[in-house]
mmCIF file with all atom_site columns, C-alpha atoms in Angstrom:
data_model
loop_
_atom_site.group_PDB
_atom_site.id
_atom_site.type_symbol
_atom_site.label_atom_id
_atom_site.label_alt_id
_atom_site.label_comp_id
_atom_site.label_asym_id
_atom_site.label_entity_id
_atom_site.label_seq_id
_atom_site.pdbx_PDB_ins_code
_atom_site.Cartn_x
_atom_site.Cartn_y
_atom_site.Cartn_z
_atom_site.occupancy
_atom_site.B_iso_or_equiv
_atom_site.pdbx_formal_charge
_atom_site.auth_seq_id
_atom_site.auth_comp_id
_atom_site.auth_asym_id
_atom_site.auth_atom_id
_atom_site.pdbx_PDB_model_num
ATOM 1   C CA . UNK A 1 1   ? -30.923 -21.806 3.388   1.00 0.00 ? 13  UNK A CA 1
ATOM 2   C CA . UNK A 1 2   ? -34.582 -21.597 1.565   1.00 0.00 ? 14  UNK A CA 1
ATOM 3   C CA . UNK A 1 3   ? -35.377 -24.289 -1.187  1.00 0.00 ? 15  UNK A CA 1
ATOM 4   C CA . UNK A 1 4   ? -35.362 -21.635 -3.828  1.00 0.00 ? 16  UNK A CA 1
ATOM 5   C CA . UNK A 1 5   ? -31.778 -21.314 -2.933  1.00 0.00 ? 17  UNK A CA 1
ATOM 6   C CA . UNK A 1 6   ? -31.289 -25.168 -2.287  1.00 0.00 ? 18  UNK A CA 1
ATOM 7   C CA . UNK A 1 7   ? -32.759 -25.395 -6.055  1.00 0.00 ? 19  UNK A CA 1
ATOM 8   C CA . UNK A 1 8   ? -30.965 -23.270 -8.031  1.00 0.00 ? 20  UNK A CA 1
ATOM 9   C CA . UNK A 1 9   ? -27.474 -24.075 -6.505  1.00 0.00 ? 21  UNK A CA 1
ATOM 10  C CA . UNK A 1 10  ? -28.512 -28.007 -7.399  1.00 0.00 ? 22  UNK A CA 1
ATOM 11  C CA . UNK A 1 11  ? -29.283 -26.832 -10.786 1.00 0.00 ? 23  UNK A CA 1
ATOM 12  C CA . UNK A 1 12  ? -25.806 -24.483 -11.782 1.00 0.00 ? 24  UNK A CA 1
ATOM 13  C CA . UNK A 1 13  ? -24.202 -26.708 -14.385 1.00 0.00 ? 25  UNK A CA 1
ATOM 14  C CA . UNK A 1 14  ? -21.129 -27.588 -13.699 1.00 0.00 ? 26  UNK A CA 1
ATOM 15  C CA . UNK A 1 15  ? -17.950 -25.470 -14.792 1.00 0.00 ? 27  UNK A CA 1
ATOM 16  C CA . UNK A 1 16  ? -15.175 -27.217 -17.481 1.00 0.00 ? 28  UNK A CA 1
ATOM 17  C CA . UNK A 1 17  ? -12.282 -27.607 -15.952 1.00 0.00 ? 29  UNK A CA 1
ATOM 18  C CA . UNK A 1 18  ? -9.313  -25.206 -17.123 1.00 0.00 ? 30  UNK A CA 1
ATOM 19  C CA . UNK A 1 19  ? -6.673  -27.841 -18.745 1.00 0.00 ? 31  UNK A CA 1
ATOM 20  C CA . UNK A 1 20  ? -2.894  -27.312 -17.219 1.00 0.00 ? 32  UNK A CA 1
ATOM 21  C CA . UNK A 1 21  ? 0.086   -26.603 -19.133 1.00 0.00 ? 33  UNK A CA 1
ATOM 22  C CA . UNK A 1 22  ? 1.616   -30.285 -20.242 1.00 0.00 ? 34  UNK A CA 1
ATOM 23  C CA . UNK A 1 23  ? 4.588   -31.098 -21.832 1.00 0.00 ? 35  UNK A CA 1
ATOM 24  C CA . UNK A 1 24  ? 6.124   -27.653 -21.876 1.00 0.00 ? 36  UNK A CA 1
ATOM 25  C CA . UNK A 1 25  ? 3.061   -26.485 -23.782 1.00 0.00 ? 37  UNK A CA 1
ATOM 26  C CA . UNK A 1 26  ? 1.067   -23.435 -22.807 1.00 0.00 ? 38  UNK A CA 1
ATOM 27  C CA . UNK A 1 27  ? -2.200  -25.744 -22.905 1.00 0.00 ? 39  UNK A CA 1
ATOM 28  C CA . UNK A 1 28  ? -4.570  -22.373 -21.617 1.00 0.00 ? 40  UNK A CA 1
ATOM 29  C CA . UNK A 1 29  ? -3.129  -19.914 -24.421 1.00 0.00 ? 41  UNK A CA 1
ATOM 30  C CA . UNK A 1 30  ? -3.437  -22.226 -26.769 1.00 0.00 ? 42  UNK A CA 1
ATOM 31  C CA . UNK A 1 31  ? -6.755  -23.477 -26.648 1.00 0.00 ? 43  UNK A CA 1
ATOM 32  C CA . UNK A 1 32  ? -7.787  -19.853 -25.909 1.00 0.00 ? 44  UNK A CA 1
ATOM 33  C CA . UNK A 1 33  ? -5.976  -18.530 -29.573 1.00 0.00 ? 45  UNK A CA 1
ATOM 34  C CA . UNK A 1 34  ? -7.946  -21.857 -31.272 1.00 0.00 ? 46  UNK A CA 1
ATOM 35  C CA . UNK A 1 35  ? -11.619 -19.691 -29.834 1.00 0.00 ? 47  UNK A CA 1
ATOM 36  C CA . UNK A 1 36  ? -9.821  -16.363 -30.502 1.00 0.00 ? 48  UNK A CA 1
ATOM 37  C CA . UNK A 1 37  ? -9.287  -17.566 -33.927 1.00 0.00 ? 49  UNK A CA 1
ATOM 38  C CA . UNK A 1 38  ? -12.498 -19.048 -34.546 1.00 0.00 ? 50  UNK A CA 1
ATOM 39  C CA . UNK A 1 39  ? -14.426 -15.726 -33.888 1.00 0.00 ? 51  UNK A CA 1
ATOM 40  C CA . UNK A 1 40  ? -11.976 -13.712 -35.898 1.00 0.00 ? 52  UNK A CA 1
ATOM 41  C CA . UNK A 1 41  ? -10.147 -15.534 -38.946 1.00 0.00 ? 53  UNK A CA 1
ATOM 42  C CA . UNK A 1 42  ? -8.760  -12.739 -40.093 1.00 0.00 ? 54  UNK A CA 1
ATOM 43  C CA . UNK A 1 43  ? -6.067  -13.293 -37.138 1.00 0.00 ? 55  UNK A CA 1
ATOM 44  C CA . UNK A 1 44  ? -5.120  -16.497 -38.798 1.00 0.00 ? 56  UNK A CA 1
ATOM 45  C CA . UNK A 1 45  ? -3.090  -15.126 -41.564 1.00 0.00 ? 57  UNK A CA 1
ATOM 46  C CA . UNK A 1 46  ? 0.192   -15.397 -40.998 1.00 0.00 ? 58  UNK A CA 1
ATOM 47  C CA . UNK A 1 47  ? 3.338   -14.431 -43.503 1.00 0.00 ? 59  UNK A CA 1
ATOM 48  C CA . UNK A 1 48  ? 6.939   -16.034 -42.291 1.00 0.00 ? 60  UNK A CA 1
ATOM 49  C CA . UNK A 1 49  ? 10.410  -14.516 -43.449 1.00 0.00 ? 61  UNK A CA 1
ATOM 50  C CA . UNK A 1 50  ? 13.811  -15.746 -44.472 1.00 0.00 ? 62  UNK A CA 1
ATOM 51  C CA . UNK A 1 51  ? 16.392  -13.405 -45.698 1.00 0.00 ? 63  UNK A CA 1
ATOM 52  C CA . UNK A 1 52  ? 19.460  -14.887 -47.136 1.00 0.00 ? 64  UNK A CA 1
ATOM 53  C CA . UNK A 1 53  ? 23.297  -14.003 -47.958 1.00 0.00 ? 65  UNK A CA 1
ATOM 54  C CA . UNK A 1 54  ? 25.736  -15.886 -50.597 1.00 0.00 ? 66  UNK A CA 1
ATOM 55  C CA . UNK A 1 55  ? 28.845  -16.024 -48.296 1.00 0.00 ? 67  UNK A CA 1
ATOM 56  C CA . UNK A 1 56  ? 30.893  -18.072 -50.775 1.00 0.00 ? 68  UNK A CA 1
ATOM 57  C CA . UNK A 1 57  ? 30.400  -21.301 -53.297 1.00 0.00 ? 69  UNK A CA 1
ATOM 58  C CA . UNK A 1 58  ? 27.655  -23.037 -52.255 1.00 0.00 ? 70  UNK A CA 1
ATOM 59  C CA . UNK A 1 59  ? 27.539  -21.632 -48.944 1.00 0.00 ? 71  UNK A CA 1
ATOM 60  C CA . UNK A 1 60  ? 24.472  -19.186 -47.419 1.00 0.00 ? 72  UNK A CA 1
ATOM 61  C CA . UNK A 1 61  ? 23.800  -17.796 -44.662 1.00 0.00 ? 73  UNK A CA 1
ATOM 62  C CA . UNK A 1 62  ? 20.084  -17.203 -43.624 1.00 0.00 ? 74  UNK A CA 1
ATOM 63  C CA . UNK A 1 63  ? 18.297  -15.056 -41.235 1.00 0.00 ? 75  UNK A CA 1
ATOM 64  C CA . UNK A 1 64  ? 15.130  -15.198 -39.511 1.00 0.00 ? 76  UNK A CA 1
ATOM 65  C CA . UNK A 1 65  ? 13.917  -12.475 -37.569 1.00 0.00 ? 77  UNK A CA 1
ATOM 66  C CA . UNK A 1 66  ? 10.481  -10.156 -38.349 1.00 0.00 ? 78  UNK A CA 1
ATOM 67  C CA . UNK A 1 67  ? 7.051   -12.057 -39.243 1.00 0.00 ? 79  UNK A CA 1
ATOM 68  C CA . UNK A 1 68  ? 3.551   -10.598 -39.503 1.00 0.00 ? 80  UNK A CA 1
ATOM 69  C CA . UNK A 1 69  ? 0.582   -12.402 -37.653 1.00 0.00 ? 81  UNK A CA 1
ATOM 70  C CA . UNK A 1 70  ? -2.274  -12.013 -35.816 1.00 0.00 ? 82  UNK A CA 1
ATOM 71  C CA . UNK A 1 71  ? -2.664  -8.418  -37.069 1.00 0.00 ? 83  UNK A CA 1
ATOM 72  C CA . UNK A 1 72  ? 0.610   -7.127  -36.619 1.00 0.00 ? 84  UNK A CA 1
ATOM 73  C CA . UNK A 1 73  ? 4.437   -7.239  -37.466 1.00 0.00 ? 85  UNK A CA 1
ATOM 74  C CA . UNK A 1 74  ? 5.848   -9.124  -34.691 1.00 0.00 ? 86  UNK A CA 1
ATOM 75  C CA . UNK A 1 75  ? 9.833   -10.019 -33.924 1.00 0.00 ? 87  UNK A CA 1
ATOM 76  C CA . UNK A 1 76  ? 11.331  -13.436 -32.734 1.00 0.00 ? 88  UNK A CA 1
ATOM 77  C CA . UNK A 1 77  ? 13.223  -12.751 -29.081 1.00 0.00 ? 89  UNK A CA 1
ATOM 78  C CA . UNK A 1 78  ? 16.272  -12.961 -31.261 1.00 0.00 ? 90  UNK A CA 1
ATOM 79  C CA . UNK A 1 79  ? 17.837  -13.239 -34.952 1.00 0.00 ? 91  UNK A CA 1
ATOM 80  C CA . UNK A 1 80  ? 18.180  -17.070 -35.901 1.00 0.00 ? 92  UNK A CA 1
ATOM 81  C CA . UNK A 1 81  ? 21.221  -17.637 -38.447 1.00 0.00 ? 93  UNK A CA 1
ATOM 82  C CA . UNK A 1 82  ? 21.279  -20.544 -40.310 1.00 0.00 ? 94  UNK A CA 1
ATOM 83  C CA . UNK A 1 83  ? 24.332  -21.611 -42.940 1.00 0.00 ? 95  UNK A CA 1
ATOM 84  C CA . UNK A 1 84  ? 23.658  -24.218 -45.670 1.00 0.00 ? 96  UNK A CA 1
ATOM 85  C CA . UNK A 1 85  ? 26.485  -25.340 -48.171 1.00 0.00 ? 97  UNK A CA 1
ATOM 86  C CA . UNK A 1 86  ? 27.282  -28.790 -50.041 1.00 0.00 ? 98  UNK A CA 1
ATOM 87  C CA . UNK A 1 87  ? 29.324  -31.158 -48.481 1.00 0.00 ? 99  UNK A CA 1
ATOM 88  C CA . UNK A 1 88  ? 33.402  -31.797 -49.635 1.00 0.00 ? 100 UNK A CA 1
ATOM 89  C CA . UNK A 1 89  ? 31.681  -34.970 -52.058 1.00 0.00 ? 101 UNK A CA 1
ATOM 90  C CA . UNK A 1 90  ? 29.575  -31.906 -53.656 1.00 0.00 ? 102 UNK A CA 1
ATOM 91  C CA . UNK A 1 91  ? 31.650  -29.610 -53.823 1.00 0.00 ? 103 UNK A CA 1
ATOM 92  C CA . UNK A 1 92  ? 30.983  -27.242 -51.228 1.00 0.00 ? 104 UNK A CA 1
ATOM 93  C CA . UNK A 1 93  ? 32.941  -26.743 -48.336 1.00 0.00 ? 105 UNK A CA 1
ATOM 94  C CA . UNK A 1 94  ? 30.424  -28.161 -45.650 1.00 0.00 ? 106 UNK A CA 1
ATOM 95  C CA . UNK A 1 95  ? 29.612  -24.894 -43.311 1.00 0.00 ? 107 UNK A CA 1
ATOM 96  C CA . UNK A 1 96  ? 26.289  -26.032 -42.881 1.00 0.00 ? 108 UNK A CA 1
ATOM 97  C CA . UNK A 1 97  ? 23.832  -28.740 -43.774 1.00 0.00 ? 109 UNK A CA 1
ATOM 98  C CA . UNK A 1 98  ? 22.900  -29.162 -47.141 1.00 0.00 ? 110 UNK A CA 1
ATOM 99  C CA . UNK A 1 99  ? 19.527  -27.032 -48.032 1.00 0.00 ? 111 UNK A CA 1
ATOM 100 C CA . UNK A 1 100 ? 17.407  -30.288 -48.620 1.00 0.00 ? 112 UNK A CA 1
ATOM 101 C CA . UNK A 1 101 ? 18.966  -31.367 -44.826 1.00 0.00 ? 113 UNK A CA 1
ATOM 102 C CA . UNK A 1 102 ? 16.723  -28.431 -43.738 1.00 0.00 ? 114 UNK A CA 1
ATOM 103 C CA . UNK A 1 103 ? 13.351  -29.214 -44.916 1.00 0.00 ? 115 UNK A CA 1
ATOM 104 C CA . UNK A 1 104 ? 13.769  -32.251 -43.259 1.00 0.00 ? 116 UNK A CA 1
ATOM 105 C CA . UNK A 1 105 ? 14.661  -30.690 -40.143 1.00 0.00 ? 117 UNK A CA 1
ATOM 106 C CA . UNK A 1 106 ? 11.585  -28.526 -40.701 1.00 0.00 ? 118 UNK A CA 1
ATOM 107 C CA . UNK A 1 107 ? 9.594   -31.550 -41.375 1.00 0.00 ? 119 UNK A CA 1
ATOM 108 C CA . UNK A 1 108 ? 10.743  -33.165 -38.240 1.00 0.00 ? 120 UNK A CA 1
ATOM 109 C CA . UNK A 1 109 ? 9.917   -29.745 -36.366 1.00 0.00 ? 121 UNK A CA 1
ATOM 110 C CA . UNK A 1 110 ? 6.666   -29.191 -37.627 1.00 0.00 ? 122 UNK A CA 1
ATOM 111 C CA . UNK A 1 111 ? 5.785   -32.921 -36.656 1.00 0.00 ? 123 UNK A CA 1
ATOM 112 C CA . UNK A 1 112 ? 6.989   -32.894 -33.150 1.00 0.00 ? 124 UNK A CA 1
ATOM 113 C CA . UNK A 1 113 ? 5.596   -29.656 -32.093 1.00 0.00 ? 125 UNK A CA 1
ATOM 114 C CA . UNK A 1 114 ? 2.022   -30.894 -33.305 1.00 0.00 ? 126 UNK A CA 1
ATOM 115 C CA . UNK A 1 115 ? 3.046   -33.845 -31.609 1.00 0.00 ? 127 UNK A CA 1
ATOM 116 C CA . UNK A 1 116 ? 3.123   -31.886 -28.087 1.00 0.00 ? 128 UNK A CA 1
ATOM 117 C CA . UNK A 1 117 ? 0.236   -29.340 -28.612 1.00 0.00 ? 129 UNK A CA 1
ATOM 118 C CA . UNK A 1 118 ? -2.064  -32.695 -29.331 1.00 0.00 ? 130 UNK A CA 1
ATOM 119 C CA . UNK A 1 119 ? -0.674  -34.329 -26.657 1.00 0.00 ? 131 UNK A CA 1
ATOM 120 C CA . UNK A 1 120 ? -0.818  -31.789 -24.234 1.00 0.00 ? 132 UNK A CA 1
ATOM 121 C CA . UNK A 1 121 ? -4.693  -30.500 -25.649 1.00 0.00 ? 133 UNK A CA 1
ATOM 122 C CA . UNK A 1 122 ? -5.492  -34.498 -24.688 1.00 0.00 ? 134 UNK A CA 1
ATOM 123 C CA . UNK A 1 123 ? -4.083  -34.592 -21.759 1.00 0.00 ? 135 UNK A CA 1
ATOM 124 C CA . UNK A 1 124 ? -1.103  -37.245 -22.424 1.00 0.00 ? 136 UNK A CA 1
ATOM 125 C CA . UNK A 1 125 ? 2.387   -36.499 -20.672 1.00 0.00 ? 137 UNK A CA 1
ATOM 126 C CA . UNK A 1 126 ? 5.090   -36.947 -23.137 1.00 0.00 ? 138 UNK A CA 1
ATOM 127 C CA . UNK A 1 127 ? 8.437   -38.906 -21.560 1.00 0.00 ? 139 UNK A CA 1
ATOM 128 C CA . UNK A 1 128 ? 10.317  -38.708 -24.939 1.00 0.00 ? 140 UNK A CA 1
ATOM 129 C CA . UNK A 1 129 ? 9.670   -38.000 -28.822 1.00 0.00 ? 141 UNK A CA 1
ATOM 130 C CA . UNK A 1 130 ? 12.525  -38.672 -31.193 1.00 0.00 ? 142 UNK A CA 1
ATOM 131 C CA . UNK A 1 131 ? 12.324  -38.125 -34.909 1.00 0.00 ? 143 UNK A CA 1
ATOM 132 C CA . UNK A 1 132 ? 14.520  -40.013 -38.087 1.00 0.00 ? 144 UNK A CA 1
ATOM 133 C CA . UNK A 1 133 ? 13.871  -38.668 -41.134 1.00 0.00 ? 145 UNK A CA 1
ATOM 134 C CA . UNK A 1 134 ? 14.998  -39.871 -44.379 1.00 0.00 ? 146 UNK A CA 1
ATOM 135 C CA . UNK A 1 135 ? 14.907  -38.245 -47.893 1.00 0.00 ? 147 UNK A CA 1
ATOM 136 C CA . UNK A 1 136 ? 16.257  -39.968 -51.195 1.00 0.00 ? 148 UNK A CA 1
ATOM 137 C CA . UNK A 1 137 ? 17.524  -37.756 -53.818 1.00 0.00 ? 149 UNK A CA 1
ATOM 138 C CA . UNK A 1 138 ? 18.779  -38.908 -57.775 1.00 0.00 ? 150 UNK A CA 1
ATOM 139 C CA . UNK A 1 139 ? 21.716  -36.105 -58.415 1.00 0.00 ? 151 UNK A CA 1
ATOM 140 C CA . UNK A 1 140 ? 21.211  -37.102 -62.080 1.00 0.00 ? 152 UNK A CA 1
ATOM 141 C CA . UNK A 1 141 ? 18.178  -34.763 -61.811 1.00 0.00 ? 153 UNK A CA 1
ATOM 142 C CA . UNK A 1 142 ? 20.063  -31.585 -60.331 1.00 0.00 ? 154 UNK A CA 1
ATOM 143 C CA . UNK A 1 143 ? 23.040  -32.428 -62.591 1.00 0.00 ? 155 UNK A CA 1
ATOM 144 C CA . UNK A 1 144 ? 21.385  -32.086 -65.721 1.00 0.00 ? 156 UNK A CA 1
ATOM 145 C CA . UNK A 1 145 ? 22.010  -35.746 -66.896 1.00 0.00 ? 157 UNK A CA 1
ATOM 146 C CA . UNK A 1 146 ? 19.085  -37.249 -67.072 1.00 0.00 ? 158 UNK A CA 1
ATOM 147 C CA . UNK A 1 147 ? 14.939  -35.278 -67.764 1.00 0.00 ? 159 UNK A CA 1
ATOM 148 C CA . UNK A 1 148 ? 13.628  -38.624 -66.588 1.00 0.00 ? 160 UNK A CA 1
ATOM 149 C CA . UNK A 1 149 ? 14.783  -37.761 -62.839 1.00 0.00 ? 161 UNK A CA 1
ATOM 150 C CA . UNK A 1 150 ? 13.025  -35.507 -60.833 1.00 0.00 ? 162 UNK A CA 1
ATOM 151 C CA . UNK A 1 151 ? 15.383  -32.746 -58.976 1.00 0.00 ? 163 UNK A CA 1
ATOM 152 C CA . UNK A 1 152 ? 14.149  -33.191 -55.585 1.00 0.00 ? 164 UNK A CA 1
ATOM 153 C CA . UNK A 1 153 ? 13.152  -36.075 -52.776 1.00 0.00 ? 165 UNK A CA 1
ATOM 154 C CA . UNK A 1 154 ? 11.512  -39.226 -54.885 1.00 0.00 ? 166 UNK A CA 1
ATOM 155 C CA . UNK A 1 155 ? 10.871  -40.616 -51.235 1.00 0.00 ? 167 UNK A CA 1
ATOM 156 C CA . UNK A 1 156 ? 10.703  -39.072 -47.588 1.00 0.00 ? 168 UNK A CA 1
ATOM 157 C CA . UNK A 1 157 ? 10.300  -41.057 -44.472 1.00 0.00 ? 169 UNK A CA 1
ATOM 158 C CA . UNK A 1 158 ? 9.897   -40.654 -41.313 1.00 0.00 ? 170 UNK A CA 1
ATOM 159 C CA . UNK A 1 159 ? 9.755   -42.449 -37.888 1.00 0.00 ? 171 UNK A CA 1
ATOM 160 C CA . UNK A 1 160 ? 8.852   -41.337 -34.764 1.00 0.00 ? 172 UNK A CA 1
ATOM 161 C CA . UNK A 1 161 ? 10.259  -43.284 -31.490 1.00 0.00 ? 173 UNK A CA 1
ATOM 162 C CA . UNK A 1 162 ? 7.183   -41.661 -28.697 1.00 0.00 ? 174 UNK A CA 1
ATOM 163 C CA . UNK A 1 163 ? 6.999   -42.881 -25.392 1.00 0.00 ? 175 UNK A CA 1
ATOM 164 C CA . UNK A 1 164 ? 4.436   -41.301 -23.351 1.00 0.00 ? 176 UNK A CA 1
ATOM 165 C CA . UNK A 1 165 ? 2.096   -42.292 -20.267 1.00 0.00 ? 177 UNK A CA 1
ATOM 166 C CA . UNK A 1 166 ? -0.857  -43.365 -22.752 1.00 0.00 ? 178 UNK A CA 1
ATOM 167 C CA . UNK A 1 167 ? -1.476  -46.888 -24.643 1.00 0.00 ? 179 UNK A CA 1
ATOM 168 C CA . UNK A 1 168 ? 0.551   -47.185 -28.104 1.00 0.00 ? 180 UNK A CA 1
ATOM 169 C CA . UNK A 1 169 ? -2.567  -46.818 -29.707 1.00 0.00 ? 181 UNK A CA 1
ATOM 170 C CA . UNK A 1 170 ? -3.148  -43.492 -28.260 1.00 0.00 ? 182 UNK A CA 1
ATOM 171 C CA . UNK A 1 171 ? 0.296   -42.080 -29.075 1.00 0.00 ? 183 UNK A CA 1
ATOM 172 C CA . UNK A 1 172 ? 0.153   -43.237 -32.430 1.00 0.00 ? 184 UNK A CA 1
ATOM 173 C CA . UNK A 1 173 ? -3.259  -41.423 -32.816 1.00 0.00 ? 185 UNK A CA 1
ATOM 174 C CA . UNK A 1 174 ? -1.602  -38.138 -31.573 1.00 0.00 ? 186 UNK A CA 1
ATOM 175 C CA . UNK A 1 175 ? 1.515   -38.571 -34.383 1.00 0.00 ? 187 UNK A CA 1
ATOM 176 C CA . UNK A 1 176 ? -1.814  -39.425 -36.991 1.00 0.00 ? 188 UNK A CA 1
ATOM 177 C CA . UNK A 1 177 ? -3.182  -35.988 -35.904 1.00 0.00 ? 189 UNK A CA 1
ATOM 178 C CA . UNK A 1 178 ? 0.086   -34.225 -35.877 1.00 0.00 ? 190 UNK A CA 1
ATOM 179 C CA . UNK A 1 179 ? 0.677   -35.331 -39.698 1.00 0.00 ? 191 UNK A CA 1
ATOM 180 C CA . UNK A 1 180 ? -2.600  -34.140 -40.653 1.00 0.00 ? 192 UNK A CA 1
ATOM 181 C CA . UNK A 1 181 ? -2.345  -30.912 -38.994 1.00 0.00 ? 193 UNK A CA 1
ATOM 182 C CA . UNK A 1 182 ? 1.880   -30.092 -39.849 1.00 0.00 ? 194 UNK A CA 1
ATOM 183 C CA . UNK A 1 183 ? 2.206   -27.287 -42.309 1.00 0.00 ? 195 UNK A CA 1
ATOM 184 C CA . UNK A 1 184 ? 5.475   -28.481 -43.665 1.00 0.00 ? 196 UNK A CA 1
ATOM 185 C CA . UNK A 1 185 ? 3.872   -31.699 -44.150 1.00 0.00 ? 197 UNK A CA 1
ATOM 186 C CA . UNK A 1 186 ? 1.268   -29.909 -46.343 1.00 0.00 ? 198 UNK A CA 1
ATOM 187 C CA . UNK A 1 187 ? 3.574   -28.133 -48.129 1.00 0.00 ? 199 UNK A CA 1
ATOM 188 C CA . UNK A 1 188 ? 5.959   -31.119 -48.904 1.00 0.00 ? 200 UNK A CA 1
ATOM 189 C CA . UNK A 1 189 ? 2.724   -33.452 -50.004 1.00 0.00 ? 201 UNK A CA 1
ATOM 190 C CA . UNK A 1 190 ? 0.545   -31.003 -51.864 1.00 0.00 ? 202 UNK A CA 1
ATOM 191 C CA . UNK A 1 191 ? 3.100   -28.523 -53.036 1.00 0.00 ? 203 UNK A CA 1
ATOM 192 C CA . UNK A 1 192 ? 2.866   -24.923 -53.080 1.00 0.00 ? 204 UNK A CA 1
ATOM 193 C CA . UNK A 1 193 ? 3.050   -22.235 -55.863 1.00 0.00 ? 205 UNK A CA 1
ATOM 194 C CA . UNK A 1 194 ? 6.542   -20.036 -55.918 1.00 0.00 ? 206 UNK A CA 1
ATOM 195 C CA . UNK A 1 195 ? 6.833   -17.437 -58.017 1.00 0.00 ? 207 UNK A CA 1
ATOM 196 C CA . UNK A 1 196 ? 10.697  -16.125 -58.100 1.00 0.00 ? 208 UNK A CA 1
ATOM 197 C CA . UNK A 1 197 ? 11.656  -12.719 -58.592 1.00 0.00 ? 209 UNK A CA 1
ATOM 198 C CA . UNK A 1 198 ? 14.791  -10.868 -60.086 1.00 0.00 ? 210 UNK A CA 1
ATOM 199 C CA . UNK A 1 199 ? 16.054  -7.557  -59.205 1.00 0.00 ? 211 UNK A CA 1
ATOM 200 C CA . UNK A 1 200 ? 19.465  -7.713  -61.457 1.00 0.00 ? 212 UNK A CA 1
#
């Protein structure tokens, strides 16, 4: 081997290492879609679906299925139904959770799977992430009885129980980067405009 050779192997910087998939998350697709992203936005806009059916009373039945992203119409593997109703005390007849019981659920799903992609980007194993979420509702709102209550949630909380093989510290960072990242969270805290439409 020549010096010239010696040299210029010496000098080859050094290549990142490829991160592995963690805690059931892709971690190579999904850092690659964050730098496919960044050189094309237009790939960011998404549009989600929900179609929904009155069965009876107070009970609906939803369906999730088609979505366009990343250019294109794309298709869940399969159809997701999903019932809401009121419970007996409301008057429904409690085939599914109530529809506020939902965007907590979504709250709690948005979280946790920011949650694992942060963990997972950072390198942390996960052992266990469990979510409580609470949301406090005045029915004298929805009932018409009183203009001085609001109709939805005067107060949402949440907890997280994460256990993880990183300092508290660190996990608690990765939930503090979760809720600053969660598009449900967004949505609940900054509100959204909705326009409703009515083909009669």
């Amino acid at each position: 081997m020549n010096a010239v050779t010696t040299t210029a192997e010496a000098a080859a910087p050094a290549t990142k290492k490829e991160k592995s998939p963690l805690n059931g998350v892709n971690t190579p697709a999904l850092l690659a879609t964050i730098g496919v992203v960044a050189d094309q936005p237009a790939l960011a806009k998404f549009q989600f679906r929900a179609h929904g059916q009155w069965k009876s009373g107070t009970h609906m039945q939803g369906t999730m299925l088609g979505f366009f992203g990343a250019g294109g119409e794309h298709a869940h593997k399969a159809a997701t139904m999903a019932d809401s109703d009121h419970p007996a005390v409301l008057c429904g007849e409690d085939q599914g959770p109530t529809p506020v019981e939902w965007i907590l659920h979504g709250l709690a799903g948005c979280l946790t799977a920011g949650i694992a992609n942060i963990a997972a980007v950072r390198g942390v194993t996960l052992h266990s992430v469990e979510s409580f979420v609470e949301g406090d509702v005045d029915l004298r709102g929805i009932l018409g009885l009183s203009e001085d209550v609001r109709n939805g949630f005067s107060d949402v909380r949440v907890t997280f129980k994460v256990k993880g093989d990183a300092p508290a510290e660190t996990l608690k960072a990765i939930v503090a980067q979760a809720k600053a990242r969660s598009a449900v969270f967004d949505v609940m805290t900054n509100g959204v405009p909705v326009s409703i439409a009515v083909e009669a």
